[in-house]
GROMACS .gro file of C-alpha atoms in nm:
model
  323
    1UNK     CA    1   0.609   2.056  -0.136
    2UNK     CA    2   0.465   1.834   0.123
    3UNK     CA    3   0.113   1.649   0.145
    4UNK     CA    4  -0.168   1.771   0.313
    5UNK     CA    5  -0.127   1.622   0.604
    6UNK     CA    6   0.244   1.500   0.684
    7UNK     CA    7   0.256   1.105   0.629
    8UNK     CA    8  -0.133   1.101   0.534
    9UNK     CA    9  -0.155   0.770   0.302
   10UNK     CA   10  -0.450   0.569   0.233
   11UNK     CA   11  -0.244   0.230   0.284
   12UNK     CA   12  -0.378  -0.032   0.020
   13UNK     CA   13  -0.662   0.190  -0.052
   14UNK     CA   14  -0.920  -0.043  -0.328
   15UNK     CA   15  -1.073   0.181  -0.595
   16UNK     CA   16  -1.357   0.015  -0.532
   17UNK     CA   17  -1.356   0.224  -0.197
   18UNK     CA   18  -1.469   0.523  -0.385
   19UNK     CA   19  -1.616   0.388  -0.692
   20UNK     CA   20  -1.936   0.588  -0.848
   21UNK     CA   21  -2.215   0.373  -0.844
   22UNK     CA   22  -2.256   0.436  -1.232
   23UNK     CA   23  -1.903   0.358  -1.244
   24UNK     CA   24  -1.930   0.024  -1.099
   25UNK     CA   25  -2.246  -0.033  -1.296
   26UNK     CA   26  -2.095   0.071  -1.622
   27UNK     CA   27  -1.805  -0.167  -1.569
   28UNK     CA   28  -2.031  -0.470  -1.484
   29UNK     CA   29  -2.204  -0.394  -1.809
   30UNK     CA   30  -1.858  -0.382  -1.953
   31UNK     CA   31  -1.752  -0.714  -1.830
   32UNK     CA   32  -2.094  -0.887  -1.930
   33UNK     CA   33  -1.987  -0.847  -2.349
   34UNK     CA   34  -1.834  -1.146  -2.441
   35UNK     CA   35  -1.437  -1.111  -2.556
   36UNK     CA   36  -1.390  -0.716  -2.536
   37UNK     CA   37  -1.087  -0.748  -2.281
   38UNK     CA   38  -0.944  -1.015  -2.506
   39UNK     CA   39  -1.010  -0.742  -2.838
   40UNK     CA   40  -0.875  -0.437  -2.644
   41UNK     CA   41  -0.531  -0.624  -2.541
   42UNK     CA   42  -0.495  -0.809  -2.897
   43UNK     CA   43  -0.516  -0.434  -3.052
   44UNK     CA   44  -0.254  -0.279  -2.757
   45UNK     CA   45  -0.010  -0.566  -2.877
   46UNK     CA   46  -0.024  -0.484  -3.218
   47UNK     CA   47   0.106  -0.145  -3.163
   48UNK     CA   48  -0.109   0.121  -3.056
   49UNK     CA   49  -0.020   0.181  -2.709
   50UNK     CA   50   0.362   0.169  -2.852
   51UNK     CA   51   0.313   0.457  -3.107
   52UNK     CA   52   0.110   0.682  -2.836
   53UNK     CA   53   0.428   0.628  -2.636
   54UNK     CA   54   0.661   0.715  -2.921
   55UNK     CA   55   0.462   1.049  -2.984
   56UNK     CA   56   0.476   1.202  -2.689
   57UNK     CA   57   0.845   1.088  -2.609
   58UNK     CA   58   0.902   1.266  -2.971
   59UNK     CA   59   0.684   1.595  -2.919
   60UNK     CA   60   0.641   1.687  -2.578
   61UNK     CA   61   0.906   1.723  -2.246
   62UNK     CA   62   0.922   1.445  -2.010
   63UNK     CA   63   0.935   1.610  -1.658
   64UNK     CA   64   1.164   1.508  -1.372
   65UNK     CA   65   1.362   1.690  -1.080
   66UNK     CA   66   1.503   1.950  -1.326
   67UNK     CA   67   1.205   1.991  -1.518
   68UNK     CA   68   0.910   2.181  -1.395
   69UNK     CA   69   1.025   1.984  -1.011
   70UNK     CA   70   0.706   2.144  -0.864
   71UNK     CA   71   0.462   1.972  -1.105
   72UNK     CA   72   0.693   1.646  -1.086
   73UNK     CA   73   0.700   1.650  -0.678
   74UNK     CA   74   0.301   1.701  -0.698
   75UNK     CA   75   0.305   1.403  -0.945
   76UNK     CA   76   0.520   1.155  -0.739
   77UNK     CA   77   0.313   1.272  -0.414
   78UNK     CA   78  -0.069   1.223  -0.518
   79UNK     CA   79   0.039   0.828  -0.611
   80UNK     CA   80   0.197   0.766  -0.238
   81UNK     CA   81  -0.102   0.939  -0.102
   82UNK     CA   82  -0.319   0.604  -0.317
   83UNK     CA   83  -0.013   0.380  -0.198
   84UNK     CA   84   0.098   0.339  -0.571
   85UNK     CA   85   0.485   0.262  -0.532
   86UNK     CA   86   0.551   0.346  -0.875
   87UNK     CA   87   0.464   0.657  -1.033
   88UNK     CA   88   0.445   0.679  -1.438
   89UNK     CA   89   0.663   0.919  -1.641
   90UNK     CA   90   0.483   1.254  -1.670
   91UNK     CA   91   0.472   1.474  -2.018
   92UNK     CA   92   0.414   1.823  -2.086
   93UNK     CA   93   0.284   1.880  -2.432
   94UNK     CA   94   0.231   2.215  -2.614
   95UNK     CA   95  -0.179   2.266  -2.664
   96UNK     CA   96  -0.375   2.528  -2.543
   97UNK     CA   97  -0.629   2.398  -2.370
   98UNK     CA   98  -0.593   2.285  -2.000
   99UNK     CA   99  -0.637   1.925  -1.970
  100UNK     CA  100  -0.463   1.575  -1.881
  101UNK     CA  101  -0.478   1.229  -1.950
  102UNK     CA  102  -0.363   0.897  -1.861
  103UNK     CA  103  -0.309   0.640  -2.121
  104UNK     CA  104  -0.140   0.288  -2.193
  105UNK     CA  105  -0.219  -0.031  -2.023
  106UNK     CA  106   0.102  -0.187  -1.965
  107UNK     CA  107   0.305   0.094  -1.839
  108UNK     CA  108   0.094   0.409  -1.808
  109UNK     CA  109   0.189   0.748  -1.856
  110UNK     CA  110   0.056   1.042  -1.785
  111UNK     CA  111  -0.002   1.364  -1.997
  112UNK     CA  112  -0.083   1.725  -1.904
  113UNK     CA  113  -0.143   2.005  -2.110
  114UNK     CA  114   0.088   2.349  -2.141
  115UNK     CA  115  -0.229   2.504  -2.053
  116UNK     CA  116  -0.323   2.320  -1.740
  117UNK     CA  117   0.017   2.397  -1.595
  118UNK     CA  118  -0.012   2.783  -1.680
  119UNK     CA  119  -0.378   2.803  -1.548
  120UNK     CA  120  -0.393   2.621  -1.236
  121UNK     CA  121  -0.237   2.690  -0.866
  122UNK     CA  122  -0.043   2.382  -0.766
  123UNK     CA  123  -0.360   2.276  -0.482
  124UNK     CA  124  -0.533   2.241  -0.833
  125UNK     CA  125  -0.249   2.097  -1.048
  126UNK     CA  126  -0.225   1.863  -0.744
  127UNK     CA  127  -0.608   1.806  -0.739
  128UNK     CA  128  -0.586   1.695  -1.145
  129UNK     CA  129  -0.290   1.540  -1.088
  130UNK     CA  130  -0.460   1.285  -0.825
  131UNK     CA  131  -0.752   1.256  -1.074
  132UNK     CA  132  -0.536   1.097  -1.284
  133UNK     CA  133  -0.367   0.866  -1.032
  134UNK     CA  134  -0.699   0.736  -0.963
  135UNK     CA  135  -0.722   0.637  -1.306
  136UNK     CA  136  -0.424   0.412  -1.293
  137UNK     CA  137  -0.497   0.279  -0.926
  138UNK     CA  138  -0.860   0.195  -1.086
  139UNK     CA  139  -0.672   0.051  -1.417
  140UNK     CA  140  -0.928   0.221  -1.635
  141UNK     CA  141  -0.683   0.269  -1.906
  142UNK     CA  142  -0.732  -0.035  -2.029
  143UNK     CA  143  -1.067   0.079  -2.154
  144UNK     CA  144  -0.959   0.403  -2.210
  145UNK     CA  145  -0.766   0.257  -2.473
  146UNK     CA  146  -1.030   0.080  -2.672
  147UNK     CA  147  -1.238   0.391  -2.625
  148UNK     CA  148  -0.953   0.581  -2.790
  149UNK     CA  149  -0.931   0.349  -3.086
  150UNK     CA  150  -1.316   0.292  -3.179
  151UNK     CA  151  -1.375   0.686  -3.195
  152UNK     CA  152  -1.078   0.714  -3.400
  153UNK     CA  153  -1.152   0.435  -3.646
  154UNK     CA  154  -1.537   0.484  -3.667
  155UNK     CA  155  -1.800   0.210  -3.706
  156UNK     CA  156  -1.721   0.186  -4.084
  157UNK     CA  157  -1.421   0.016  -4.097
  158UNK     CA  158  -1.378  -0.337  -4.091
  159UNK     CA  159  -1.135  -0.505  -3.868
  160UNK     CA  160  -1.064  -0.875  -3.888
  161UNK     CA  161  -0.996  -0.910  -3.490
  162UNK     CA  162  -1.305  -0.743  -3.365
  163UNK     CA  163  -1.542  -0.850  -3.672
  164UNK     CA  164  -1.870  -0.971  -3.509
  165UNK     CA  165  -1.865  -0.707  -3.273
  166UNK     CA  166  -2.144  -0.477  -3.243
  167UNK     CA  167  -1.873  -0.154  -3.281
  168UNK     CA  168  -2.172   0.110  -3.215
  169UNK     CA  169  -2.323  -0.083  -2.927
  170UNK     CA  170  -1.969  -0.122  -2.743
  171UNK     CA  171  -1.874   0.260  -2.850
  172UNK     CA  172  -2.208   0.367  -2.650
  173UNK     CA  173  -2.072   0.125  -2.342
  174UNK     CA  174  -1.723   0.257  -2.369
  175UNK     CA  175  -1.877   0.604  -2.371
  176UNK     CA  176  -2.079   0.571  -2.044
  177UNK     CA  177  -1.832   0.413  -1.863
  178UNK     CA  178  -1.618   0.672  -1.949
  179UNK     CA  179  -1.825   0.930  -1.803
  180UNK     CA  180  -1.870   0.732  -1.475
  181UNK     CA  181  -1.523   0.662  -1.446
  182UNK     CA  182  -1.450   1.017  -1.390
  183UNK     CA  183  -1.682   1.077  -1.118
  184UNK     CA  184  -1.508   0.810  -0.962
  185UNK     CA  185  -1.176   0.979  -0.988
  186UNK     CA  186  -1.318   1.307  -0.911
  187UNK     CA  187  -1.353   1.190  -0.539
  188UNK     CA  188  -0.999   1.054  -0.544
  189UNK     CA  189  -0.881   1.358  -0.601
  190UNK     CA  190  -1.096   1.477  -0.297
  191UNK     CA  191  -0.974   1.247  -0.086
  192UNK     CA  192  -0.573   1.230  -0.180
  193UNK     CA  193  -0.613   1.679  -0.153
  194UNK     CA  194  -0.850   1.614   0.169
  195UNK     CA  195  -1.023   1.923   0.050
  196UNK     CA  196  -1.341   1.868  -0.234
  197UNK     CA  197  -1.374   2.251  -0.264
  198UNK     CA  198  -1.041   2.233  -0.446
  199UNK     CA  199  -1.162   1.965  -0.674
  200UNK     CA  200  -1.471   2.165  -0.761
  201UNK     CA  201  -1.269   2.492  -0.759
  202UNK     CA  202  -1.038   2.316  -1.064
  203UNK     CA  203  -1.384   2.215  -1.230
  204UNK     CA  204  -1.499   2.525  -1.235
  205UNK     CA  205  -1.103   2.676  -1.326
  206UNK     CA  206  -1.099   2.406  -1.598
  207UNK     CA  207  -1.411   2.492  -1.767
  208UNK     CA  208  -1.370   2.887  -1.761
  209UNK     CA  209  -1.107   2.883  -1.899
  210UNK     CA  210  -0.980   3.205  -1.624
  211UNK     CA  211  -0.806   3.183  -1.297
  212UNK     CA  212  -0.960   3.123  -0.981
  213UNK     CA  213  -0.920   3.440  -0.843
  214UNK     CA  214  -1.173   3.602  -1.105
  215UNK     CA  215  -1.440   3.346  -1.017
  216UNK     CA  216  -1.655   3.297  -0.738
  217UNK     CA  217  -1.718   2.902  -0.610
  218UNK     CA  218  -2.038   2.935  -0.491
  219UNK     CA  219  -2.217   3.076  -0.785
  220UNK     CA  220  -2.055   2.815  -0.970
  221UNK     CA  221  -2.215   2.536  -0.730
  222UNK     CA  222  -2.563   2.685  -0.763
  223UNK     CA  223  -2.533   2.684  -1.149
  224UNK     CA  224  -2.515   2.329  -1.074
  225UNK     CA  225  -2.788   2.314  -0.870
  226UNK     CA  226  -2.988   2.444  -1.160
  227UNK     CA  227  -2.830   2.174  -1.434
  228UNK     CA  228  -2.920   1.894  -1.233
  229UNK     CA  229  -3.280   1.972  -1.098
  230UNK     CA  230  -3.396   2.294  -1.303
  231UNK     CA  231  -3.556   2.268  -1.657
  232UNK     CA  232  -3.871   2.056  -1.811
  233UNK     CA  233  -3.879   1.705  -1.848
  234UNK     CA  234  -3.740   1.778  -2.253
  235UNK     CA  235  -3.504   1.982  -2.133
  236UNK     CA  236  -3.339   1.743  -1.905
  237UNK     CA  237  -3.405   1.429  -2.165
  238UNK     CA  238  -3.203   1.670  -2.415
  239UNK     CA  239  -2.920   1.714  -2.143
  240UNK     CA  240  -2.948   1.346  -2.142
  241UNK     CA  241  -2.888   1.244  -2.455
  242UNK     CA  242  -2.609   1.542  -2.505
  243UNK     CA  243  -2.417   1.322  -2.249
  244UNK     CA  244  -2.439   1.035  -2.481
  245UNK     CA  245  -2.203   1.147  -2.703
  246UNK     CA  246  -1.932   1.334  -2.453
  247UNK     CA  247  -1.651   1.138  -2.298
  248UNK     CA  248  -1.690   1.335  -1.959
  249UNK     CA  249  -1.975   1.473  -1.773
  250UNK     CA  250  -2.031   1.809  -1.792
  251UNK     CA  251  -1.809   1.994  -1.482
  252UNK     CA  252  -2.143   2.139  -1.325
  253UNK     CA  253  -2.264   1.719  -1.266
  254UNK     CA  254  -1.924   1.676  -1.169
  255UNK     CA  255  -1.915   1.921  -0.870
  256UNK     CA  256  -2.293   1.807  -0.794
  257UNK     CA  257  -2.243   1.474  -0.783
  258UNK     CA  258  -1.869   1.511  -0.547
  259UNK     CA  259  -2.032   1.709  -0.329
  260UNK     CA  260  -2.317   1.497  -0.310
  261UNK     CA  261  -2.108   1.224  -0.198
  262UNK     CA  262  -1.886   1.408   0.081
  263UNK     CA  263  -2.274   1.533   0.215
  264UNK     CA  264  -2.334   1.133   0.241
  265UNK     CA  265  -2.031   1.078   0.512
  266UNK     CA  266  -1.848   0.855   0.276
  267UNK     CA  267  -1.561   1.079   0.208
  268UNK     CA  268  -1.509   1.149   0.560
  269UNK     CA  269  -1.536   0.832   0.642
  270UNK     CA  270  -1.268   0.684   0.427
  271UNK     CA  271  -1.024   0.983   0.539
  272UNK     CA  272  -1.067   0.834   0.853
  273UNK     CA  273  -0.967   0.535   0.760
  274UNK     CA  274  -1.210   0.319   0.680
  275UNK     CA  275  -1.243   0.203   0.328
  276UNK     CA  276  -1.218  -0.125   0.129
  277UNK     CA  277  -0.854  -0.245   0.099
  278UNK     CA  278  -0.722  -0.434  -0.215
  279UNK     CA  279  -0.783  -0.805  -0.188
  280UNK     CA  280  -1.134  -0.760  -0.051
  281UNK     CA  281  -1.370  -0.679  -0.370
  282UNK     CA  282  -1.616  -0.859  -0.475
  283UNK     CA  283  -1.616  -1.036  -0.836
  284UNK     CA  284  -1.751  -0.734  -1.101
  285UNK     CA  285  -1.975  -1.000  -1.316
  286UNK     CA  286  -2.159  -1.046  -0.930
  287UNK     CA  287  -2.284  -0.686  -0.986
  288UNK     CA  288  -2.455  -0.735  -1.352
  289UNK     CA  289  -2.807  -0.785  -1.240
  290UNK     CA  290  -2.743  -0.425  -1.062
  291UNK     CA  291  -2.619  -0.280  -1.374
  292UNK     CA  292  -2.876  -0.381  -1.544
  293UNK     CA  293  -3.111  -0.226  -1.355
  294UNK     CA  294  -2.900   0.065  -1.296
  295UNK     CA  295  -2.972   0.156  -1.661
  296UNK     CA  296  -3.304   0.077  -1.668
  297UNK     CA  297  -3.392   0.304  -1.392
  298UNK     CA  298  -3.199   0.588  -1.562
  299UNK     CA  299  -3.355   0.583  -1.892
  300UNK     CA  300  -3.724   0.501  -1.757
  301UNK     CA  301  -3.700   0.815  -1.562
  302UNK     CA  302  -3.586   1.048  -1.821
  303UNK     CA  303  -3.857   0.935  -2.042
  304UNK     CA  304  -4.123   0.943  -1.771
  305UNK     CA  305  -3.993   1.327  -1.735
  306UNK     CA  306  -4.031   1.384  -2.092
  307UNK     CA  307  -4.343   1.229  -2.137
  308UNK     CA  308  -4.482   1.453  -1.813
  309UNK     CA  309  -4.377   1.748  -1.989
  310UNK     CA  310  -4.505   1.685  -2.343
  311UNK     CA  311  -4.867   1.657  -2.209
  312UNK     CA  312  -4.832   1.931  -1.984
  313UNK     CA  313  -4.758   2.148  -2.318
  314UNK     CA  314  -5.041   1.995  -2.464
  315UNK     CA  315  -5.282   2.053  -2.212
  316UNK     CA  316  -5.104   2.426  -2.210
  317UNK     CA  317  -5.181   2.417  -2.602
  318UNK     CA  318  -5.549   2.330  -2.536
  319UNK     CA  319  -5.599   2.592  -2.298
  320UNK     CA  320  -5.462   2.879  -2.551
  321UNK     CA  321  -5.641   2.754  -2.813
  322UNK     CA  322  -5.975   2.769  -2.618
  323UNK     CA  323  -5.954   3.134  -2.497
   0.00000   0.00000   0.00000
């Protein structure tokens, strides 16, 4: 196995170089929650990460040169492309749902489900592993750990070390951040594979559970456009409320967002070597004001569309009654 281009590497690339604006806004919003990072790190110290690591070590298969070597080589390649020296341990676990995840803040591990390896071709597996490498580079696993804890414990259990934190608000903020982080790492996957269409095709295959040979990417992208722009204001508002309770954006939206970024020219600029490098980043807290404005605009727009739709429906009903 070779890299998409021999020797291709994004030397010292900063995760801010491909960060989605929603990710930047959500991260700034989380940074404004007093004590959140300390709470999360304390929960990890209490053994949560240790328990997860032990679970996968005992119930899954750790990959290496003699265990699914093709997938193992792809895993190491994507980390080298992002200029990360040490690739995390890679596990495969017997779950009949095509998915992958990265867990653990101190020493992350990447876990792929068996169905993902069965379903995807090598270039599509590369895209998934590059997406997970993006999470590691961006240090997303800390907040992913916090979200997992909150989703499992619910909001009714009292935990002394987080007493006083508004758990529902923190959970909602983490879910919004999680969805935004996925958009950033789709960009990372496109940069590593140097083929955004492969990333979109991978999203299509994972959504369908069917091999790529049986699917048409152009039809899927047309579907993505319909999802993004079609429907009344009320339908778009309904989609927004559905999004508020899921950890990942809808696959069609992810494909649409990725290709919009490619068309902006940012993808070509970064592949050509012009990008932000580690150590050149601005402070996250400097962007807190932009974060507030981002979410205010998002919700204002959704409710404005809904209001217009309600007004239109009322007028149609009045016309019908007059007739």
